[in-house]
Amino acid sequence: MTFALETTGLSKSFGGFEANADVSLSVAKGARHALIGPNGAGKTTFINLLTGVLPPTSGSIRMMGEDVTRVSQQGRVRRGMARTYQINQLFADLSPIETISLAIAEREGSGARWWNRVGKDSAVIDESEALLRRMKLGAMMTRRTATLPYGKQRLLEIALAMACKPKLLLLDEPAAGVPEDERHDVLDSVEALPDDVTVLLIEHDMELVFSFADKISVLVQGALYAEGSVEEISTDPHVKAVYLGEDTHV
Ligand SMILES: Nc1ncnc2c1ncn2[C@@H]1O[C@H](COP(=O)(O)OP(=O)(O)OP(=O)(O)O)[C@@H](O)[C@H]1O
């Protein structure tokens, strides 16, 4: 079987400290896979290895069957990998429609040309508007990004990743910092992502993980600790003991 993503024995050491230890994880094509684990378990390090931000100490990464362990960050993006970040990294002075149109034009190889004739390429504008509506940003697409509610800014980050037309989307804590009254917009939008996009979600919000995932992997102290369905992981006494505790909002 060809997986959308497959790591084999992936390890990363910082000095003598092993942040990822022999992680072999397979994400099926079209999966809704969640990676959970306590603070400091090595989730962000793992994403940084997947995206090529950090080189692994050992092990390999395959994407759609191809070994990408030594492929650059840009090369992985070209092969269909997109990520969102834990920290908001948007252009504060642009509107969502400008941000997404620029990303789509860039994808189509006409970034600078499009920028010189803002608003003239109707195919780019149409695709941007459709994407923004799908991400519940339709009513705010012309506002300055800096003035959007925080939850909407997080949705714009996902829309920006989706503008690359990814095959594999890595979502790094999309609900982190989102106020309670905006959380459901994020949950709904993540659930409405297209079926043909494989999604690996890193998240502390267990309500989002349990409603979204068809498979969950648990990372503890850099190593894979358990894997299974929502039912299996949510009822596993060992996982509960090391991670979930009494409260599902860790
Ligand atoms: N560049 C680095 N140099 C040294 N140690 C690092 C580096 N990056 C991460 N670490 C350490 O590796 C461990 C795993 O960190 P990481 O950020 O990957 O965990 P995490 O599971 O994403 O945590 P959180 O849920 O808090 O974001 C931590 O102990 C961290 O201090």
PDB file of C-alpha atoms and ligand atoms in Angstrom:
ATOM      1  CA  MET A   1       0.000   0.000   0.000  1.00  0.00           C
ATOM      2  CA  THR A   2       1.264   3.475  -0.832  1.00  0.00           C
ATOM      3  CA  PHE A   3       0.852   5.881   2.053  1.00  0.00           C
ATOM      4  CA  ALA A   4       0.472   9.637   1.747  1.00  0.00           C
ATOM      5  CA  LEU A   5       3.171   9.849   4.395  1.00  0.00           C
ATOM      6  CA  GLU A   6       5.424   7.232   5.889  1.00  0.00           C
ATOM      7  CA  THR A   7       8.284   7.737   8.327  1.00  0.00           C
ATOM      8  CA  THR A   8      10.692   4.930   9.159  1.00  0.00           C
ATOM      9  CA  GLY A   9      12.858   5.047  12.285  1.00  0.00           C
ATOM     10  CA  LEU A  10      12.779   8.843  12.294  1.00  0.00           C
ATOM     11  CA  SER A  11      14.961  10.311  15.042  1.00  0.00           C
ATOM     12  CA  LYS A  12      16.161  13.784  15.945  1.00  0.00           C
ATOM     13  CA  SER A  13      18.689  14.587  18.653  1.00  0.00           C
ATOM     14  CA  PHE A  14      19.591  18.014  19.977  1.00  0.00           C
ATOM     15  CA  GLY A  15      22.972  17.429  21.572  1.00  0.00           C
ATOM     16  CA  GLY A  16      22.426  14.426  23.787  1.00  0.00           C
ATOM     17  CA  PHE A  17      18.643  14.910  23.974  1.00  0.00           C
ATOM     18  CA  GLU A  18      16.461  12.745  21.709  1.00  0.00           C
ATOM     19  CA  ALA A  19      13.378  14.848  20.792  1.00  0.00           C
ATOM     20  CA  ASN A  20      12.151  12.206  18.300  1.00  0.00           C
ATOM     21  CA  ALA A  21      13.147   8.590  18.828  1.00  0.00           C
ATOM     22  CA  ASP A  22      12.676   5.960  16.133  1.00  0.00           C
ATOM     23  CA  VAL A  23       9.257   7.186  14.989  1.00  0.00           C
ATOM     24  CA  SER A  24       7.697   4.948  12.332  1.00  0.00           C
ATOM     25  CA  LEU A  25       4.329   6.410  11.423  1.00  0.00           C
ATOM     26  CA  SER A  26       2.126   5.737   8.390  1.00  0.00           C
ATOM     27  CA  VAL A  27      -0.644   8.050   7.238  1.00  0.00           C
ATOM     28  CA  ALA A  28      -3.033   6.496   4.724  1.00  0.00           C
ATOM     29  CA  LYS A  29      -4.106   8.445   1.647  1.00  0.00           C
ATOM     30  CA  GLY A  30      -7.186  10.522   2.443  1.00  0.00           C
ATOM     31  CA  ALA A  31      -6.792   9.879   6.189  1.00  0.00           C
ATOM     32  CA  ARG A  32      -7.806  12.175   8.999  1.00  0.00           C
ATOM     33  CA  HIS A  33      -4.894  11.342  11.267  1.00  0.00           C
ATOM     34  CA  ALA A  34      -4.187  13.098  14.557  1.00  0.00           C
ATOM     35  CA  LEU A  35      -0.902  13.234  16.434  1.00  0.00           C
ATOM     36  CA  ILE A  36      -1.308  13.987  20.120  1.00  0.00           C
ATOM     37  CA  GLY A  37       1.009  14.019  23.105  1.00  0.00           C
ATOM     38  CA  PRO A  38       1.824  16.035  26.200  1.00  0.00           C
ATOM     39  CA  ASN A  39       3.806  19.275  26.069  1.00  0.00           C
ATOM     40  CA  GLY A  40       7.372  18.626  24.992  1.00  0.00           C
ATOM     41  CA  ALA A  41       6.555  15.176  23.522  1.00  0.00           C
ATOM     42  CA  GLY A  42       8.244  16.158  20.249  1.00  0.00           C
ATOM     43  CA  LYS A  43       5.254  16.939  18.000  1.00  0.00           C
ATOM     44  CA  THR A  44       6.608  20.211  16.618  1.00  0.00           C
ATOM     45  CA  THR A  45      10.018  18.624  16.073  1.00  0.00           C
ATOM     46  CA  PHE A  46       8.282  15.850  14.117  1.00  0.00           C
ATOM     47  CA  ILE A  47       6.462  18.390  11.892  1.00  0.00           C
ATOM     48  CA  ASN A  48       9.753  20.235  11.364  1.00  0.00           C
ATOM     49  CA  LEU A  49      11.348  16.977  10.188  1.00  0.00           C
ATOM     50  CA  LEU A  50       8.413  16.226   7.875  1.00  0.00           C
ATOM     51  CA  THR A  51       8.528  19.656   6.253  1.00  0.00           C
ATOM     52  CA  GLY A  52      12.321  19.769   5.948  1.00  0.00           C
ATOM     53  CA  VAL A  53      12.843  22.621   8.415  1.00  0.00           C
ATOM     54  CA  LEU A  54      15.154  20.284  10.354  1.00  0.00           C
ATOM     55  CA  PRO A  55      17.246  17.385   9.016  1.00  0.00           C
ATOM     56  CA  PRO A  56      16.711  14.096  10.874  1.00  0.00           C
ATOM     57  CA  THR A  57      19.567  12.517  12.804  1.00  0.00           C
ATOM     58  CA  SER A  58      18.494   9.192  11.276  1.00  0.00           C
ATOM     59  CA  GLY A  59      15.536   7.576   9.556  1.00  0.00           C
ATOM     60  CA  SER A  60      13.572   8.357   6.405  1.00  0.00           C
ATOM     61  CA  ILE A  61      10.436  10.114   5.183  1.00  0.00           C
ATOM     62  CA  ARG A  62       8.381   9.015   2.203  1.00  0.00           C
ATOM     63  CA  MET A  63       5.593  11.055   0.682  1.00  0.00           C
ATOM     64  CA  MET A  64       3.229   9.390  -1.795  1.00  0.00           C
ATOM     65  CA  GLY A  65       5.808   6.595  -2.024  1.00  0.00           C
ATOM     66  CA  GLU A  66       8.741   8.887  -2.849  1.00  0.00           C
ATOM     67  CA  ASP A  67      11.694   9.300  -0.490  1.00  0.00           C
ATOM     68  CA  VAL A  68      11.786  13.017   0.396  1.00  0.00           C
ATOM     69  CA  THR A  69      14.188  12.801   3.351  1.00  0.00           C
ATOM     70  CA  ARG A  70      16.738  14.959   1.553  1.00  0.00           C
ATOM     71  CA  VAL A  71      14.325  17.060  -0.501  1.00  0.00           C
ATOM     72  CA  SER A  72      14.255  20.800   0.337  1.00  0.00           C
ATOM     73  CA  GLN A  73      11.289  22.495   2.009  1.00  0.00           C
ATOM     74  CA  GLN A  74      10.264  24.043  -1.342  1.00  0.00           C
ATOM     75  CA  GLY A  75      10.630  20.668  -3.066  1.00  0.00           C
ATOM     76  CA  ARG A  76       8.231  19.120  -0.572  1.00  0.00           C
ATOM     77  CA  VAL A  77       5.745  21.965  -1.141  1.00  0.00           C
ATOM     78  CA  ARG A  78       6.001  21.368  -4.907  1.00  0.00           C
ATOM     79  CA  ARG A  79       5.243  17.687  -4.294  1.00  0.00           C
ATOM     80  CA  GLY A  80       2.033  18.669  -2.473  1.00  0.00           C
ATOM     81  CA  MET A  81       2.912  19.161   1.200  1.00  0.00           C
ATOM     82  CA  ALA A  82       1.449  22.202   2.962  1.00  0.00           C
ATOM     83  CA  ARG A  83       1.490  23.208   6.601  1.00  0.00           C
ATOM     84  CA  THR A  84      -0.024  25.721   8.953  1.00  0.00           C
ATOM     85  CA  TYR A  85       1.877  27.158  11.874  1.00  0.00           C
ATOM     86  CA  GLN A  86       1.141  27.354  15.578  1.00  0.00           C
ATOM     87  CA  ILE A  87       2.054  31.008  15.533  1.00  0.00           C
ATOM     88  CA  ASN A  88       0.032  33.384  13.433  1.00  0.00           C
ATOM     89  CA  GLN A  89       2.148  34.342  10.416  1.00  0.00           C
ATOM     90  CA  LEU A  90      -0.158  36.319   8.169  1.00  0.00           C
ATOM     91  CA  PHE A  91       0.319  39.591   6.334  1.00  0.00           C
ATOM     92  CA  ALA A  92      -1.444  41.944   8.740  1.00  0.00           C
ATOM     93  CA  ASP A  93      -2.005  44.736   6.213  1.00  0.00           C
ATOM     94  CA  LEU A  94      -3.430  42.615   3.409  1.00  0.00           C
ATOM     95  CA  SER A  95      -7.052  41.491   3.230  1.00  0.00           C
ATOM     96  CA  PRO A  96      -7.906  37.771   3.043  1.00  0.00           C
ATOM     97  CA  ILE A  97      -8.830  38.090  -0.637  1.00  0.00           C
ATOM     98  CA  GLU A  98      -5.460  39.706  -1.395  1.00  0.00           C
ATOM     99  CA  THR A  99      -3.570  37.118   0.669  1.00  0.00           C
ATOM    100  CA  ILE A 100      -5.242  34.123  -0.956  1.00  0.00           C
ATOM    101  CA  SER A 101      -5.188  35.583  -4.478  1.00  0.00           C
ATOM    102  CA  LEU A 102      -1.464  36.203  -4.138  1.00  0.00           C
ATOM    103  CA  ALA A 103      -0.891  32.610  -2.993  1.00  0.00           C
ATOM    104  CA  ILE A 104      -2.971  31.189  -5.864  1.00  0.00           C
ATOM    105  CA  ALA A 105      -1.185  33.413  -8.402  1.00  0.00           C
ATOM    106  CA  GLU A 106       2.144  32.288  -6.934  1.00  0.00           C
ATOM    107  CA  ARG A 107       1.057  28.651  -7.282  1.00  0.00           C
ATOM    108  CA  GLU A 108       0.190  29.302 -10.920  1.00  0.00           C
ATOM    109  CA  GLY A 109       3.592  30.907 -11.460  1.00  0.00           C
ATOM    110  CA  SER A 110       2.251  34.420 -12.060  1.00  0.00           C
ATOM    111  CA  GLY A 111       2.695  35.948  -8.582  1.00  0.00           C
ATOM    112  CA  ALA A 112       4.431  39.211  -9.441  1.00  0.00           C
ATOM    113  CA  ARG A 113       2.461  39.751 -12.639  1.00  0.00           C
ATOM    114  CA  TRP A 114      -0.824  39.236 -10.800  1.00  0.00           C
ATOM    115  CA  TRP A 115       0.192  41.728  -8.144  1.00  0.00           C
ATOM    116  CA  ASN A 116       0.694  44.393 -10.831  1.00  0.00           C
ATOM    117  CA  ARG A 117      -2.838  43.988 -12.086  1.00  0.00           C
ATOM    118  CA  VAL A 118      -4.731  43.463  -8.869  1.00  0.00           C
ATOM    119  CA  GLY A 119      -8.299  42.403  -9.382  1.00  0.00           C
ATOM    120  CA  LYS A 120      -7.981  41.724 -13.097  1.00  0.00           C
ATOM    121  CA  ASP A 121      -7.525  37.974 -13.137  1.00  0.00           C
ATOM    122  CA  SER A 122     -11.055  36.723 -12.592  1.00  0.00           C
ATOM    123  CA  ALA A 123     -10.054  33.030 -12.379  1.00  0.00           C
ATOM    124  CA  VAL A 124      -7.751  33.789  -9.446  1.00  0.00           C
ATOM    125  CA  ILE A 125     -10.348  35.997  -7.744  1.00  0.00           C
ATOM    126  CA  ASP A 126     -13.106  33.404  -8.254  1.00  0.00           C
ATOM    127  CA  GLU A 127     -10.995  30.604  -6.781  1.00  0.00           C
ATOM    128  CA  SER A 128      -9.976  32.837  -3.845  1.00  0.00           C
ATOM    129  CA  GLU A 129     -13.572  33.760  -3.077  1.00  0.00           C
ATOM    130  CA  ALA A 130     -14.734  30.140  -3.230  1.00  0.00           C
ATOM    131  CA  LEU A 131     -11.958  29.048  -0.871  1.00  0.00           C
ATOM    132  CA  LEU A 132     -12.624  31.897   1.563  1.00  0.00           C
ATOM    133  CA  ARG A 133     -16.355  31.102   1.626  1.00  0.00           C
ATOM    134  CA  ARG A 134     -15.578  27.445   2.343  1.00  0.00           C
ATOM    135  CA  MET A 135     -13.395  28.567   5.251  1.00  0.00           C
ATOM    136  CA  LYS A 136     -16.183  30.786   6.674  1.00  0.00           C
ATOM    137  CA  LEU A 137     -14.374  33.968   5.697  1.00  0.00           C
ATOM    138  CA  GLY A 138     -16.793  35.089   2.986  1.00  0.00           C
ATOM    139  CA  ALA A 139     -18.173  38.027   4.962  1.00  0.00           C
ATOM    140  CA  MET A 140     -14.724  39.356   5.897  1.00  0.00           C
ATOM    141  CA  MET A 141     -12.661  38.848   2.774  1.00  0.00           C
ATOM    142  CA  THR A 142     -11.937  42.523   2.123  1.00  0.00           C
ATOM    143  CA  ARG A 143     -11.098  43.538   5.705  1.00  0.00           C
ATOM    144  CA  ARG A 144      -7.521  44.108   6.838  1.00  0.00           C
ATOM    145  CA  THR A 145      -6.299  40.817   8.278  1.00  0.00           C
ATOM    146  CA  ALA A 146      -5.060  42.535  11.449  1.00  0.00           C
ATOM    147  CA  THR A 147      -8.657  43.508  12.289  1.00  0.00           C
ATOM    148  CA  LEU A 148     -10.101  39.964  11.973  1.00  0.00           C
ATOM    149  CA  PRO A 149     -11.127  38.031  15.104  1.00  0.00           C
ATOM    150  CA  TYR A 150      -8.390  35.580  16.099  1.00  0.00           C
ATOM    151  CA  GLY A 151     -10.359  32.477  15.089  1.00  0.00           C
ATOM    152  CA  LYS A 152     -10.842  33.956  11.597  1.00  0.00           C
ATOM    153  CA  GLN A 153      -7.102  34.568  11.340  1.00  0.00           C
ATOM    154  CA  ARG A 154      -6.491  30.893  12.149  1.00  0.00           C
ATOM    155  CA  LEU A 155      -8.987  29.946   9.420  1.00  0.00           C
ATOM    156  CA  LEU A 156      -7.137  32.205   6.994  1.00  0.00           C
ATOM    157  CA  GLU A 157      -3.924  30.300   7.788  1.00  0.00           C
ATOM    158  CA  ILE A 158      -5.653  27.071   6.773  1.00  0.00           C
ATOM    159  CA  ALA A 159      -7.076  28.737   3.650  1.00  0.00           C
ATOM    160  CA  LEU A 160      -3.548  29.893   2.781  1.00  0.00           C
ATOM    161  CA  ALA A 161      -2.258  26.327   3.054  1.00  0.00           C
ATOM    162  CA  MET A 162      -5.214  25.089   0.959  1.00  0.00           C
ATOM    163  CA  ALA A 163      -4.436  27.681  -1.732  1.00  0.00           C
ATOM    164  CA  CYS A 164      -1.355  25.555  -2.560  1.00  0.00           C
ATOM    165  CA  LYS A 165      -3.772  22.703  -3.525  1.00  0.00           C
ATOM    166  CA  PRO A 166      -1.954  20.296  -1.190  1.00  0.00           C
ATOM    167  CA  LYS A 167      -2.179  16.509  -1.297  1.00  0.00           C
ATOM    168  CA  LEU A 168      -0.967  16.387   2.300  1.00  0.00           C
ATOM    169  CA  LEU A 169      -1.917  19.071   4.825  1.00  0.00           C
ATOM    170  CA  LEU A 170      -0.150  19.341   8.180  1.00  0.00           C
ATOM    171  CA  LEU A 171      -2.248  21.321  10.661  1.00  0.00           C
ATOM    172  CA  ASP A 172      -0.259  22.503  13.673  1.00  0.00           C
ATOM    173  CA  GLU A 173      -2.685  23.271  16.520  1.00  0.00           C
ATOM    174  CA  PRO A 174      -5.322  25.160  14.514  1.00  0.00           C
ATOM    175  CA  ALA A 175      -7.499  25.716  17.602  1.00  0.00           C
ATOM    176  CA  ALA A 176      -4.677  26.964  19.856  1.00  0.00           C
ATOM    177  CA  GLY A 177      -5.541  30.306  21.398  1.00  0.00           C
ATOM    178  CA  VAL A 178      -8.951  30.493  19.706  1.00  0.00           C
ATOM    179  CA  PRO A 179     -11.617  31.863  22.083  1.00  0.00           C
ATOM    180  CA  GLU A 180     -14.461  29.518  23.025  1.00  0.00           C
ATOM    181  CA  ASP A 181     -17.116  31.365  20.972  1.00  0.00           C
ATOM    182  CA  GLU A 182     -15.024  30.953  17.788  1.00  0.00           C
ATOM    183  CA  ARG A 183     -13.866  27.363  18.299  1.00  0.00           C
ATOM    184  CA  HIS A 184     -16.778  25.793  16.475  1.00  0.00           C
ATOM    185  CA  ASP A 185     -15.967  27.713  13.283  1.00  0.00           C
ATOM    186  CA  VAL A 186     -12.509  26.140  13.374  1.00  0.00           C
ATOM    187  CA  LEU A 187     -13.902  22.673  14.138  1.00  0.00           C
ATOM    188  CA  ASP A 188     -16.479  22.930  11.325  1.00  0.00           C
ATOM    189  CA  SER A 189     -13.983  24.218   8.771  1.00  0.00           C
ATOM    190  CA  VAL A 190     -11.403  21.553   9.580  1.00  0.00           C
ATOM    191  CA  GLU A 191     -14.098  18.896   9.257  1.00  0.00           C
ATOM    192  CA  ALA A 192     -15.188  20.336   5.892  1.00  0.00           C
ATOM    193  CA  LEU A 193     -11.732  20.035   4.286  1.00  0.00           C
ATOM    194  CA  PRO A 194     -11.928  18.158   0.950  1.00  0.00           C
ATOM    195  CA  ASP A 195     -11.821  14.340   1.229  1.00  0.00           C
ATOM    196  CA  ASP A 196      -8.989  13.968  -1.276  1.00  0.00           C
ATOM    197  CA  VAL A 197      -6.598  15.959   0.940  1.00  0.00           C
ATOM    198  CA  THR A 198      -4.786  13.801   3.500  1.00  0.00           C
ATOM    199  CA  VAL A 199      -4.653  15.629   6.836  1.00  0.00           C
ATOM    200  CA  LEU A 200      -2.262  15.149   9.751  1.00  0.00           C
ATOM    201  CA  LEU A 201      -3.522  17.189  12.699  1.00  0.00           C
ATOM    202  CA  ILE A 202      -1.465  18.112  15.750  1.00  0.00           C
ATOM    203  CA  GLU A 203      -3.764  19.393  18.443  1.00  0.00           C
ATOM    204  CA  HIS A 204      -4.263  19.640  22.177  1.00  0.00           C
ATOM    205  CA  ASP A 205      -8.006  20.226  21.895  1.00  0.00           C
ATOM    206  CA  MET A 206      -9.405  16.723  22.434  1.00  0.00           C
ATOM    207  CA  GLU A 207     -12.905  17.651  21.293  1.00  0.00           C
ATOM    208  CA  LEU A 208     -11.452  18.620  17.923  1.00  0.00           C
ATOM    209  CA  VAL A 209      -9.220  15.510  17.777  1.00  0.00           C
ATOM    210  CA  PHE A 210     -12.011  13.088  18.680  1.00  0.00           C
ATOM    211  CA  SER A 211     -14.539  14.636  16.306  1.00  0.00           C
ATOM    212  CA  PHE A 212     -12.079  14.868  13.421  1.00  0.00           C
ATOM    213  CA  ALA A 213      -9.715  11.906  13.444  1.00  0.00           C
ATOM    214  CA  ASP A 214     -10.148   8.409  12.044  1.00  0.00           C
ATOM    215  CA  LYS A 215      -6.780   7.422  13.497  1.00  0.00           C
ATOM    216  CA  ILE A 216      -4.753   8.778  16.408  1.00  0.00           C
ATOM    217  CA  SER A 217      -1.051   8.363  17.178  1.00  0.00           C
ATOM    218  CA  VAL A 218       0.231   9.244  20.635  1.00  0.00           C
ATOM    219  CA  LEU A 219       3.759  10.556  21.056  1.00  0.00           C
ATOM    220  CA  VAL A 220       5.351  10.452  24.510  1.00  0.00           C
ATOM    221  CA  GLN A 221       8.936  11.560  25.195  1.00  0.00           C
ATOM    222  CA  GLY A 222       9.729  11.548  21.504  1.00  0.00           C
ATOM    223  CA  ALA A 223       8.555   7.986  20.796  1.00  0.00           C
ATOM    224  CA  LEU A 224       5.288   6.540  19.519  1.00  0.00           C
ATOM    225  CA  TYR A 225       3.432   5.309  22.577  1.00  0.00           C
ATOM    226  CA  ALA A 226       0.118   4.113  21.138  1.00  0.00           C
ATOM    227  CA  GLU A 227      -1.927   4.139  17.938  1.00  0.00           C
ATOM    228  CA  GLY A 228      -5.531   3.389  17.223  1.00  0.00           C
ATOM    229  CA  SER A 229      -9.043   4.586  16.479  1.00  0.00           C
ATOM    230  CA  VAL A 230     -10.740   7.339  18.501  1.00  0.00           C
ATOM    231  CA  GLU A 231     -12.560   4.621  20.444  1.00  0.00           C
ATOM    232  CA  GLU A 232      -9.337   2.746  21.215  1.00  0.00           C
ATOM    233  CA  ILE A 233      -7.291   5.793  22.205  1.00  0.00           C
ATOM    234  CA  SER A 234     -10.001   7.539  24.198  1.00  0.00           C
ATOM    235  CA  THR A 235     -10.572   4.408  26.295  1.00  0.00           C
ATOM    236  CA  ASP A 236      -6.957   3.198  26.581  1.00  0.00           C
ATOM    237  CA  PRO A 237      -6.117   3.346  30.299  1.00  0.00           C
ATOM    238  CA  HIS A 238      -2.383   3.837  29.643  1.00  0.00           C
ATOM    239  CA  VAL A 239      -2.996   6.782  27.320  1.00  0.00           C
ATOM    240  CA  LYS A 240      -5.410   8.239  29.832  1.00  0.00           C
ATOM    241  CA  ALA A 241      -2.822   7.869  32.553  1.00  0.00           C
ATOM    242  CA  VAL A 242       0.042   9.538  30.663  1.00  0.00           C
ATOM    243  CA  TYR A 243      -1.906  12.106  28.774  1.00  0.00           C
ATOM    244  CA  LEU A 244      -5.617  12.579  28.963  1.00  0.00           C
ATOM    245  CA  GLY A 245      -6.115  12.569  32.723  1.00  0.00           C
ATOM    246  CA  GLU A 246      -9.570  13.386  33.937  1.00  0.00           C
ATOM    247  CA  ASP A 247      -9.978  16.470  31.767  1.00  0.00           C
ATOM    248  CA  THR A 248     -10.198  16.131  27.964  1.00  0.00           C
ATOM    249  CA  HIS A 249      -9.041  19.749  27.449  1.00  0.00           C
ATOM    250  CA  VAL A 250      -5.378  19.300  28.161  1.00  0.00           C
TER     251      VAL A 250
HETATM  252  N1  LIG B   1      16.238  23.373  18.663  1.00  0.00           N
HETATM  253  C1  LIG B   1      16.178  22.706  19.814  1.00  0.00           C
HETATM  254  N2  LIG B   1      17.259  22.546  20.610  1.00  0.00           N
HETATM  255  C2  LIG B   1      17.200  21.864  21.768  1.00  0.00           C
HETATM  256  N3  LIG B   1      16.092  21.260  22.236  1.00  0.00           N
HETATM  257  C3  LIG B   1      14.975  21.379  21.497  1.00  0.00           C
HETATM  258  C4  LIG B   1      14.944  22.095  20.258  1.00  0.00           C
HETATM  259  N4  LIG B   1      13.676  22.027  19.742  1.00  0.00           N
HETATM  260  C5  LIG B   1      12.960  21.303  20.628  1.00  0.00           C
HETATM  261  N5  LIG B   1      13.722  20.912  21.672  1.00  0.00           N
HETATM  262  C6  LIG B   1      13.299  20.096  22.820  1.00  0.00           C
HETATM  263  O1  LIG B   1      12.688  18.937  22.311  1.00  0.00           O
HETATM  264  C7  LIG B   1      11.547  18.572  23.104  1.00  0.00           C
HETATM  265  C8  LIG B   1      10.341  18.438  22.219  1.00  0.00           C
HETATM  266  O2  LIG B   1       9.924  19.740  21.806  1.00  0.00           O
HETATM  267  P1  LIG B   1       8.710  19.958  20.796  1.00  0.00           P
HETATM  268  O3  LIG B   1       8.526  21.443  20.634  1.00  0.00           O
HETATM  269  O4  LIG B   1       8.946  19.176  19.560  1.00  0.00           O
HETATM  270  O5  LIG B   1       7.515  19.336  21.609  1.00  0.00           O
HETATM  271  P2  LIG B   1       5.937  19.478  21.398  1.00  0.00           P
HETATM  272  O6  LIG B   1       5.359  18.125  21.591  1.00  0.00           O
HETATM  273  O7  LIG B   1       5.675  20.148  20.096  1.00  0.00           O
HETATM  274  O8  LIG B   1       5.526  20.431  22.579  1.00  0.00           O
HETATM  275  P3  LIG B   1       4.271  21.461  22.684  1.00  0.00           P
HETATM  276  O9  LIG B   1       3.046  20.632  22.729  1.00  0.00           O
HETATM  277  O10 LIG B   1       4.561  22.153  23.983  1.00  0.00           O
HETATM  278  O11 LIG B   1       4.338  22.379  21.485  1.00  0.00           O
HETATM  279  C9  LIG B   1      11.418  19.636  24.185  1.00  0.00           C
HETATM  280  O12 LIG B   1      11.997  19.156  25.376  1.00  0.00           O
HETATM  281  C10 LIG B   1      12.209  20.799  23.639  1.00  0.00           C
HETATM  282  O13 LIG B   1      12.782  21.575  24.682  1.00  0.00           O
END
